[in-house]
Amino acid sequence: MIQHAGPTTTRLTLRSKFIYGLGDWGTSAATTARNLFWLFFLVSVVGIAPNVAGTVILVGKVWDAVNDPLIGMVSDRVRTRWGRRRPFLLFGAFPIGLAFFFLFFVPPVHSQTGLAVYYGTVILLFDTLFTVVNVPYAALTPELTEDYDERSSLAGWRMATSILAALVTGASFKLLAETTFGPWLAGLGLVSGRGNSLQAGYSLTAALWSVMLILPPLILFKAIREPARQPDPDPIQPWRNFREVFSNRPFRLAATIYLLSFATVDLIVAVFLWFLVYYMRVRPGFDSVILAVVLGLAFVSMPLVVKLMHRFGKRNTYMGAMLVFAIVMYILAQVPPGGERQLLAAAVFASLGYGAANAIPWAIVADVIEEDELKTGKRREGLYTGYLVLFRKLGGAVAVFVVGQVLAARGFISSTAGSTVFIQQPAAALDALRFFVGVAPALMLFLSILAAWRYPLDRRAHDEIRQQLAQRRAAQAEG
């Protein structure tokens, strides 16, 4: 079991970091499947128009403007024998697994309106349950250690697990659905027709992935011991809490870094499959190879990212990695159709940027908790984490909404054949795919670099804050 003696304990064992990182397996697998394949599934398997699908995702995610900070504030105030965060892991595990399955289930509805209502309802339910599990889990990062470098290490372990789960999901989810489970169910005579077999294949794959969502929160609940913290005694006051959070300048800049990083990643993954299949015209199955290369190398490079954060600091490492990431994505969008070798070479370099974009923002934002405690005297990990997860989901939703609207306006052709049948897309739609893979990510990452350049909490500044907090705590203990 993970033991924690108190806020002055800064070193965590490898076993503790491994178990904490394991907690991100299920939510990362679900996020990858949702971000990478759900828009593709809605448009190219279910047959929903891209602008309708993008609107469904946006409307569903807007609910996160309420539930992410709300769950964070509630978890700050929970008082149980299990701690403040662990009850959410226990009671949210099974429901989130079930909700994920229904994301990839095709109901017996044939109208665009009916399908939009069904998937809008399901995404509302799933996002709410995702928040119930993920926000308290993420709030544990600044709770388990206050050490600047240990948080980098903890974020590295978490993101290594996250990227490994994304690797497994990105390389196999669509492949299993379209080439294994779909044909197998058709061969058994349980479904007939290409469209029906694809839909059934995705549903069966989602059922298998649901198990991955259920088990990690239960393991984490069993293994972890939270540090002793006093619950926030104040009542929930959303507007006041909002003003307090955004009066924290380091948080505003950290949130900007976080939002732009993850919105960039969400934008890329939303269109990357279509970019590979329709613009690059890669061979069947090669899209899974590219995803495996990017995610696999991102996983392998995570120890390097952590070492760079220790050596050069989080801010400097982020700026350097994002500069490389932006350049590589712009170059990748210029590769001509059929250029699989150039695509593989670009994927190798993109992997480091992808891993850094996922890991470093979490390590950066964890340090704002002490800044807030110094000003308010409260530990409000849940509140801050809630707003961060809100930014992640809302930013990703806006990105996907824009993608859907632009592709529809550019004449993108929907289908129910997945990627098993090539469809010649209009030149305008292909240009839009290239823009979303290359130009837009480069611009967003450049803005995030500017925010990181202004971010004030380097190692020395954070250590000074911790020293002031230690003196205050000691005086309070003596009093």
Coordinates of C-alpha atoms in Angstrom, one line a residue:
M1 CA 0.0 0.0 0.0
I2 CA 1.1 3.6 -0.7
Q3 CA 1.9 5.2 2.6
H4 CA 2.3 9.0 3.1
A5 CA 3.6 10.4 6.4
G6 CA 2.5 14.0 5.7
P7 CA 3.1 17.1 3.6
T8 CA 6.8 17.2 4.5
T9 CA 7.5 13.8 3.0
T10 CA 8.7 14.5 -0.5
R11 CA 10.2 11.2 -1.7
L12 CA 7.9 8.5 -3.1
T13 CA 9.0 4.9 -3.8
L14 CA 9.0 3.5 -7.3
R15 CA 6.2 1.2 -6.3
S16 CA 4.1 4.2 -5.2
K17 CA 4.7 6.0 -8.5
F18 CA 3.9 2.9 -10.5
I19 CA 0.6 2.3 -8.7
Y20 CA -0.4 5.9 -9.0
G21 CA 0.5 5.9 -12.7
L22 CA -1.5 2.8 -13.2
G23 CA -4.6 4.7 -12.2
D24 CA -4.5 6.7 -15.5
W25 CA -4.7 3.5 -17.7
G26 CA -8.5 3.4 -18.0
T27 CA -9.2 7.1 -18.4
S28 CA -6.4 7.4 -20.9
A29 CA -7.6 4.4 -22.9
A30 CA -11.1 6.0 -22.9
T31 CA -9.8 9.4 -23.8
T32 CA -7.8 8.0 -26.7
A33 CA -10.7 6.0 -28.0
R34 CA -13.1 9.0 -27.7
N35 CA -10.7 11.6 -29.1
L36 CA -9.1 9.4 -31.8
F37 CA -12.0 7.3 -33.0
W38 CA -15.4 8.7 -31.8
L39 CA -15.8 11.4 -34.4
F40 CA -14.5 8.9 -37.0
F41 CA -17.0 6.4 -35.7
L42 CA -20.0 8.8 -35.7
V43 CA -19.2 10.0 -39.2
S44 CA -17.7 7.0 -41.0
V45 CA -19.4 4.1 -39.2
V46 CA -22.8 5.4 -38.0
G47 CA -23.2 7.8 -40.9
I48 CA -23.8 11.0 -39.0
A49 CA -23.0 14.3 -40.9
P50 CA -19.7 15.8 -39.7
N51 CA -21.3 19.1 -38.6
V52 CA -24.0 17.2 -36.6
A53 CA -21.3 15.0 -35.0
G54 CA -19.2 18.0 -34.1
T55 CA -22.2 19.7 -32.6
V56 CA -23.1 16.7 -30.5
I57 CA -19.6 16.6 -29.0
L58 CA -19.6 20.3 -28.3
V59 CA -23.0 20.3 -26.6
G60 CA -22.1 17.3 -24.5
K61 CA -18.8 18.8 -23.3
V62 CA -20.3 22.2 -22.4
W63 CA -21.8 20.4 -19.4
D64 CA -18.2 20.1 -18.2
A65 CA -18.3 23.9 -17.5
V66 CA -20.3 22.9 -14.5
N67 CA -19.3 19.4 -13.4
D68 CA -15.5 19.6 -13.5
P69 CA -15.1 22.5 -11.0
L70 CA -18.1 21.2 -9.1
I71 CA -16.7 17.7 -8.5
G72 CA -13.3 19.3 -7.7
M73 CA -14.9 21.5 -5.0
V74 CA -17.0 18.7 -3.6
S75 CA -13.9 16.4 -3.3
D76 CA -12.0 19.2 -1.4
R77 CA -14.8 19.1 1.2
V78 CA -15.4 15.4 1.5
R79 CA -14.5 13.9 4.9
T80 CA -14.5 10.0 5.0
R81 CA -12.4 7.3 6.6
W82 CA -11.1 6.7 3.0
G83 CA -9.9 10.3 2.5
R84 CA -11.2 13.0 0.2
R85 CA -10.5 11.5 -3.2
R86 CA -10.7 7.7 -2.9
P87 CA -14.5 7.4 -2.5
F88 CA -15.0 8.8 -6.0
L89 CA -12.7 6.1 -7.4
L90 CA -14.7 3.4 -5.7
F91 CA -18.2 4.5 -6.7
G92 CA -17.4 5.8 -10.2
A93 CA -15.5 2.7 -11.5
F94 CA -18.4 0.5 -12.7
P95 CA -20.7 3.3 -14.1
I96 CA -18.0 4.8 -16.2
G97 CA -17.2 1.5 -17.8
L98 CA -20.9 1.0 -18.7
A99 CA -21.2 4.5 -20.1
F100 CA -18.2 4.0 -22.3
F101 CA -19.7 1.0 -23.9
F102 CA -22.8 3.0 -25.0
L103 CA -20.6 5.5 -26.7
F104 CA -19.8 2.9 -29.4
F105 CA -23.2 1.2 -29.4
V106 CA -25.4 1.9 -32.4
P107 CA -29.1 2.2 -31.4
P108 CA -31.9 1.1 -33.7
V109 CA -32.5 4.7 -34.8
H110 CA -32.1 5.9 -38.4
S111 CA -32.8 9.7 -38.3
Q112 CA -30.0 12.2 -37.9
T113 CA -32.0 13.9 -35.2
G114 CA -32.6 10.7 -33.2
L115 CA -28.9 9.6 -33.4
A116 CA -27.9 13.1 -32.3
V117 CA -30.2 12.9 -29.3
Y118 CA -28.9 9.5 -28.4
Y119 CA -25.2 10.2 -28.6
G120 CA -25.7 13.7 -27.0
T121 CA -27.3 12.0 -24.0
V122 CA -24.6 9.3 -23.8
I123 CA -21.7 11.8 -24.0
L124 CA -23.3 13.9 -21.2
L125 CA -23.5 10.8 -19.0
F126 CA -20.0 9.6 -19.9
D127 CA -18.4 13.0 -19.4
T128 CA -20.0 13.4 -16.0
L129 CA -18.8 10.0 -14.8
F130 CA -15.4 10.6 -16.3
T131 CA -15.2 13.7 -14.2
V132 CA -16.3 11.8 -11.0
V133 CA -13.3 9.5 -11.5
N134 CA -10.6 11.6 -13.2
V135 CA -10.7 14.9 -11.3
P136 CA -10.2 13.4 -7.8
Y137 CA -7.5 11.1 -9.3
A138 CA -5.7 14.0 -10.9
A139 CA -5.9 16.0 -7.7
L140 CA -3.7 13.4 -6.0
T141 CA -0.6 14.6 -8.0
P142 CA 0.0 17.7 -5.8
E143 CA -1.3 15.9 -2.7
L144 CA 1.1 13.0 -2.7
T145 CA 4.2 15.2 -2.8
E146 CA 5.1 18.9 -2.6
D147 CA 8.6 18.4 -4.1
Y148 CA 9.2 20.2 -7.4
D149 CA 11.2 17.4 -9.0
E150 CA 9.2 14.6 -7.4
R151 CA 6.1 16.0 -9.1
S152 CA 7.9 15.9 -12.4
S153 CA 8.7 12.3 -11.8
L154 CA 5.1 11.5 -10.7
A155 CA 3.7 13.2 -13.8
G156 CA 6.2 11.2 -15.9
W157 CA 5.0 7.9 -14.4
R158 CA 1.4 8.9 -14.9
M159 CA 1.9 10.0 -18.5
A160 CA 4.0 7.0 -19.3
T161 CA 1.1 4.8 -18.3
S162 CA -1.3 7.1 -20.1
I163 CA 0.8 6.9 -23.3
L164 CA 1.1 3.2 -23.1
A165 CA -2.7 2.9 -22.7
A166 CA -3.0 5.3 -25.7
L167 CA -0.6 3.1 -27.6
V168 CA -2.6 -0.1 -27.0
T169 CA -5.8 1.7 -27.8
G170 CA -4.6 3.7 -30.8
A171 CA -2.9 0.6 -32.4
S172 CA -5.6 -1.9 -31.7
F173 CA -9.1 -0.4 -31.0
K174 CA -10.0 0.4 -34.6
L175 CA -8.1 -2.6 -36.0
L176 CA -9.9 -5.1 -33.7
A177 CA -13.3 -3.5 -34.5
E178 CA -12.9 -3.4 -38.3
T179 CA -10.7 -6.4 -39.1
T180 CA -11.3 -8.9 -36.3
F181 CA -14.5 -8.6 -34.3
G182 CA -16.7 -7.2 -37.2
P183 CA -15.8 -10.0 -39.7
W184 CA -15.9 -12.6 -36.9
L185 CA -19.5 -11.7 -35.9
A186 CA -20.5 -11.7 -39.5
G187 CA -18.9 -15.1 -40.0
L188 CA -21.0 -16.4 -37.1
G189 CA -24.1 -15.2 -38.8
L190 CA -24.9 -12.8 -35.9
V191 CA -24.9 -9.7 -38.2
S192 CA -25.2 -9.2 -42.0
G193 CA -23.9 -6.5 -44.2
R194 CA -20.6 -4.5 -44.1
G195 CA -22.1 -1.6 -42.2
N196 CA -23.8 -3.8 -39.5
S197 CA -20.7 -5.9 -39.0
L198 CA -18.6 -2.8 -38.5
Q199 CA -21.0 -1.4 -36.0
A200 CA -21.1 -4.6 -34.1
G201 CA -17.3 -4.8 -34.2
Y202 CA -17.0 -1.4 -32.6
S203 CA -19.6 -2.3 -29.9
L204 CA -17.8 -5.5 -29.0
T205 CA -14.4 -3.7 -28.8
A206 CA -15.9 -1.0 -26.6
A207 CA -17.2 -3.7 -24.3
L208 CA -13.7 -5.1 -23.9
W209 CA -12.3 -1.6 -23.2
S210 CA -14.9 -1.0 -20.6
V211 CA -13.1 -3.5 -18.4
M212 CA -10.0 -1.3 -18.6
L213 CA -12.0 1.6 -17.2
I214 CA -13.4 -0.3 -14.3
L215 CA -10.2 -2.1 -12.9
P216 CA -7.7 0.8 -12.4
P217 CA -9.8 3.0 -10.1
L218 CA -10.6 -0.1 -7.9
I219 CA -6.9 -1.0 -7.7
L220 CA -5.9 2.6 -6.9
F221 CA -8.6 2.8 -4.2
K222 CA -7.3 -0.4 -2.6
A223 CA -3.6 0.5 -2.7
I224 CA -3.4 4.2 -2.0
R225 CA -3.4 6.1 1.3
E226 CA -4.0 9.8 1.1
P227 CA -2.1 12.3 3.2
A228 CA -4.0 13.8 6.1
R229 CA -5.5 17.0 4.9
Q230 CA -8.2 19.2 6.5
P231 CA -11.3 19.5 4.2
D232 CA -12.1 23.0 3.0
P233 CA -14.5 24.3 5.6
D234 CA -16.1 26.9 3.5
P235 CA -19.4 26.3 1.6
I236 CA -19.3 25.9 -2.1
Q237 CA -19.6 29.4 -3.7
P238 CA -19.0 28.9 -7.4
W239 CA -18.6 32.6 -8.4
R240 CA -16.4 33.4 -5.5
N241 CA -14.2 30.3 -6.1
F242 CA -14.0 31.2 -9.7
R243 CA -12.7 34.7 -8.9
E244 CA -10.2 33.3 -6.4
V245 CA -8.8 30.8 -8.8
F246 CA -8.4 33.2 -11.7
S247 CA -6.8 35.9 -9.4
N248 CA -3.9 33.4 -9.2
R249 CA -1.6 34.6 -12.0
P250 CA 0.6 31.5 -12.1
F251 CA -2.5 29.5 -12.5
R252 CA -3.8 31.6 -15.4
L253 CA -0.6 31.1 -17.3
A254 CA -0.4 27.4 -16.4
A255 CA -4.0 26.9 -17.4
T256 CA -3.2 28.6 -20.8
I257 CA -0.3 26.3 -21.3
Y258 CA -2.4 23.3 -20.4
L259 CA -5.4 24.3 -22.5
L260 CA -3.3 25.0 -25.7
S261 CA -1.3 21.8 -25.3
F262 CA -4.2 19.5 -24.9
A263 CA -6.4 21.3 -27.4
T264 CA -3.6 20.9 -29.9
V265 CA -3.3 17.2 -29.2
D266 CA -7.1 16.8 -29.4
L267 CA -7.3 18.7 -32.7
I268 CA -4.6 16.5 -34.3
V269 CA -6.0 13.2 -33.2
A270 CA -9.5 14.2 -34.3
V271 CA -8.5 14.4 -38.0
F272 CA -5.3 12.3 -38.1
L273 CA -7.0 9.1 -39.3
W274 CA -8.8 10.9 -42.1
F275 CA -5.5 12.7 -43.0
L276 CA -3.7 9.3 -43.3
V277 CA -6.5 7.5 -45.1
Y278 CA -7.9 10.1 -47.4
Y279 CA -5.0 12.5 -48.0
M280 CA -1.9 10.4 -47.5
R281 CA -3.7 7.3 -48.9
V282 CA -1.6 4.9 -46.8
R283 CA -2.0 1.2 -47.2
P284 CA -4.8 -0.5 -45.1
G285 CA -3.4 -1.0 -41.5
F286 CA -0.5 1.5 -42.0
D287 CA -2.5 4.1 -40.0
S288 CA -2.3 1.8 -37.0
V289 CA 1.5 1.4 -37.6
I290 CA 1.9 5.2 -37.5
L291 CA -0.1 5.6 -34.4
A292 CA 1.9 2.7 -32.8
V293 CA 5.2 4.5 -33.7
V294 CA 4.2 7.9 -32.3
L295 CA 2.7 6.5 -29.1
G296 CA 5.3 3.8 -28.6
L297 CA 8.3 6.2 -28.9
A298 CA 6.4 8.8 -26.8
F299 CA 6.2 6.1 -24.1
V300 CA 9.9 5.1 -24.4
S301 CA 11.0 8.8 -24.4
M302 CA 9.1 9.6 -21.1
P303 CA 12.2 9.0 -18.9
L304 CA 14.1 11.5 -21.1
V305 CA 11.4 14.1 -20.7
V306 CA 11.5 13.7 -16.9
K307 CA 15.3 14.0 -16.9
L308 CA 15.1 17.1 -19.1
M309 CA 12.6 18.7 -16.6
H310 CA 15.1 17.9 -13.7
R311 CA 18.0 19.3 -15.7
F312 CA 16.5 22.4 -17.3
G313 CA 13.3 23.0 -15.4
K314 CA 9.7 22.4 -16.5
R315 CA 9.2 25.7 -18.3
N316 CA 12.4 25.5 -20.5
T317 CA 11.9 21.9 -21.3
Y318 CA 8.3 22.6 -22.4
M319 CA 9.3 25.5 -24.7
G320 CA 12.0 23.5 -26.4
A321 CA 9.8 20.4 -26.9
M322 CA 6.9 22.3 -28.2
L323 CA 9.0 24.2 -30.7
V324 CA 10.2 20.9 -32.1
F325 CA 6.7 19.5 -32.1
A326 CA 5.3 22.5 -33.9
I327 CA 7.9 22.4 -36.6
V328 CA 7.5 18.6 -37.1
M329 CA 3.7 18.8 -37.4
Y330 CA 4.0 21.6 -40.0
I331 CA 6.5 19.6 -42.0
L332 CA 4.4 16.4 -41.7
A333 CA 1.4 18.2 -43.4
Q334 CA 3.6 19.0 -46.4
V335 CA 4.4 15.3 -47.1
P336 CA 2.9 14.3 -50.4
P337 CA 0.3 11.5 -50.8
G338 CA 2.0 8.1 -50.7
G339 CA 5.1 9.3 -48.8
E340 CA 5.0 6.6 -46.1
R341 CA 8.7 6.8 -45.4
Q342 CA 8.7 10.5 -44.9
L343 CA 5.6 10.0 -42.7
L344 CA 7.4 7.5 -40.5
A345 CA 10.4 9.8 -40.2
A346 CA 8.2 12.7 -39.1
A347 CA 6.3 10.4 -36.7
V348 CA 9.6 9.6 -34.9
F349 CA 10.3 13.2 -34.2
A350 CA 6.7 14.0 -33.4
S351 CA 6.6 11.3 -30.6
L352 CA 8.9 13.4 -28.3
G353 CA 6.7 16.4 -28.7
Y354 CA 3.5 14.4 -28.1
G355 CA 4.9 12.9 -24.9
A356 CA 6.1 16.2 -23.6
A357 CA 2.8 17.9 -24.4
N358 CA 1.0 15.3 -22.3
A359 CA 3.4 15.2 -19.3
I360 CA 4.9 18.6 -18.7
P361 CA 1.6 20.7 -18.3
W362 CA 0.5 18.4 -15.5
A363 CA 3.9 18.8 -13.7
I364 CA 3.7 22.6 -14.2
V365 CA 0.1 23.2 -12.9
A366 CA 0.7 21.1 -9.8
D367 CA 3.0 23.8 -8.4
V368 CA 0.2 26.4 -8.3
I369 CA -1.4 24.7 -5.3
E370 CA 1.3 26.0 -2.9
E371 CA 0.9 29.5 -4.4
D372 CA -2.8 29.3 -3.5
E373 CA -2.2 27.9 -0.1
L374 CA 0.3 30.7 0.7
K375 CA -2.4 33.2 -0.1
T376 CA -5.5 31.5 1.3
G377 CA -4.3 29.0 3.8
K378 CA -6.3 26.2 2.1
R379 CA -5.3 23.1 0.1
R380 CA -7.7 23.1 -2.9
E381 CA -6.2 20.5 -5.3
G382 CA -9.7 19.5 -6.3
L383 CA -10.9 23.0 -7.2
Y384 CA -7.8 23.7 -9.4
T385 CA -7.8 20.3 -11.0
G386 CA -11.5 20.6 -11.8
Y387 CA -10.9 23.8 -13.8
L388 CA -8.0 22.2 -15.6
V389 CA -10.0 19.2 -16.7
L390 CA -12.7 21.6 -17.7
F391 CA -10.3 23.4 -20.0
R392 CA -9.0 20.1 -21.4
K393 CA -12.5 18.9 -22.3
L394 CA -14.0 22.2 -23.4
G395 CA -10.9 23.0 -25.5
G396 CA -11.0 19.6 -27.2
A397 CA -14.8 19.9 -27.8
V398 CA -14.4 23.3 -29.4
A399 CA -11.6 21.9 -31.6
V400 CA -13.7 19.0 -32.7
F401 CA -16.7 21.2 -33.3
V402 CA -14.6 23.5 -35.5
V403 CA -13.3 20.5 -37.4
G404 CA -16.8 19.2 -38.0
Q405 CA -18.2 22.5 -39.2
V406 CA -15.2 23.2 -41.5
L407 CA -15.2 19.7 -43.0
A408 CA -18.9 19.8 -43.7
A409 CA -18.5 23.2 -45.3
R410 CA -15.7 21.8 -47.4
G411 CA -17.8 19.0 -48.7
F412 CA -16.4 16.1 -46.7
I413 CA -18.2 12.8 -47.5
S414 CA -19.6 10.7 -44.7
S415 CA -20.1 6.9 -45.0
T416 CA -20.8 3.8 -43.0
A417 CA -17.8 1.8 -44.3
G418 CA -15.1 2.9 -41.8
S419 CA -11.7 2.9 -43.4
T420 CA -12.3 -0.4 -45.2
V421 CA -13.5 1.4 -48.4
F422 CA -11.5 4.4 -49.8
I423 CA -13.7 7.4 -50.6
Q424 CA -12.3 10.2 -52.9
Q425 CA -12.8 13.4 -50.9
P426 CA -13.1 16.9 -52.4
A427 CA -9.8 18.8 -52.7
A428 CA -11.1 21.5 -50.4
A429 CA -11.7 18.9 -47.6
L430 CA -8.2 17.5 -48.1
D431 CA -6.8 21.0 -47.8
A432 CA -8.7 21.4 -44.5
L433 CA -7.3 18.1 -43.2
R434 CA -3.7 19.4 -43.9
F435 CA -4.5 22.7 -42.2
F436 CA -5.7 21.0 -39.0
V437 CA -2.7 18.7 -38.9
G438 CA 0.0 21.2 -39.7
V439 CA -0.8 24.9 -39.6
A440 CA -3.3 25.1 -36.7
P441 CA -1.2 23.0 -34.3
A442 CA 1.9 25.1 -35.0
L443 CA 0.1 28.3 -34.2
M444 CA -1.5 27.0 -31.0
L445 CA 1.8 25.6 -29.8
F446 CA 3.6 28.9 -30.5
L447 CA 1.0 30.7 -28.3
S448 CA 1.6 28.1 -25.5
I449 CA 5.3 28.7 -25.7
L450 CA 4.7 32.5 -25.1
A451 CA 2.6 31.6 -22.1
A452 CA 5.3 29.3 -20.7
W453 CA 7.9 32.0 -21.2
R454 CA 6.0 34.3 -18.9
Y455 CA 5.2 31.5 -16.3
P456 CA 6.9 32.6 -13.0
L457 CA 7.1 29.4 -10.9
D458 CA 10.5 27.9 -11.6
R459 CA 12.3 25.6 -9.2
R460 CA 13.7 28.4 -7.1
A461 CA 10.4 30.4 -6.8
H462 CA 8.5 27.2 -5.8
D463 CA 11.1 26.3 -3.2
E464 CA 10.8 29.8 -1.7
I465 CA 7.0 29.4 -1.4
R466 CA 7.4 26.0 0.2
Q467 CA 9.8 27.5 2.8
Q468 CA 7.3 30.2 3.7
L469 CA 4.6 27.5 4.0
A470 CA 6.9 25.4 6.2
Q471 CA 7.5 28.4 8.5
R472 CA 3.8 29.1 8.7
R473 CA 2.9 25.5 9.5
A474 CA 5.5 25.3 12.2
A475 CA 4.2 28.5 13.8
Q476 CA 0.6 27.1 13.7
A477 CA 1.7 23.8 15.2
E478 CA 3.5 25.6 18.1
G479 CA 0.4 27.9 18.6

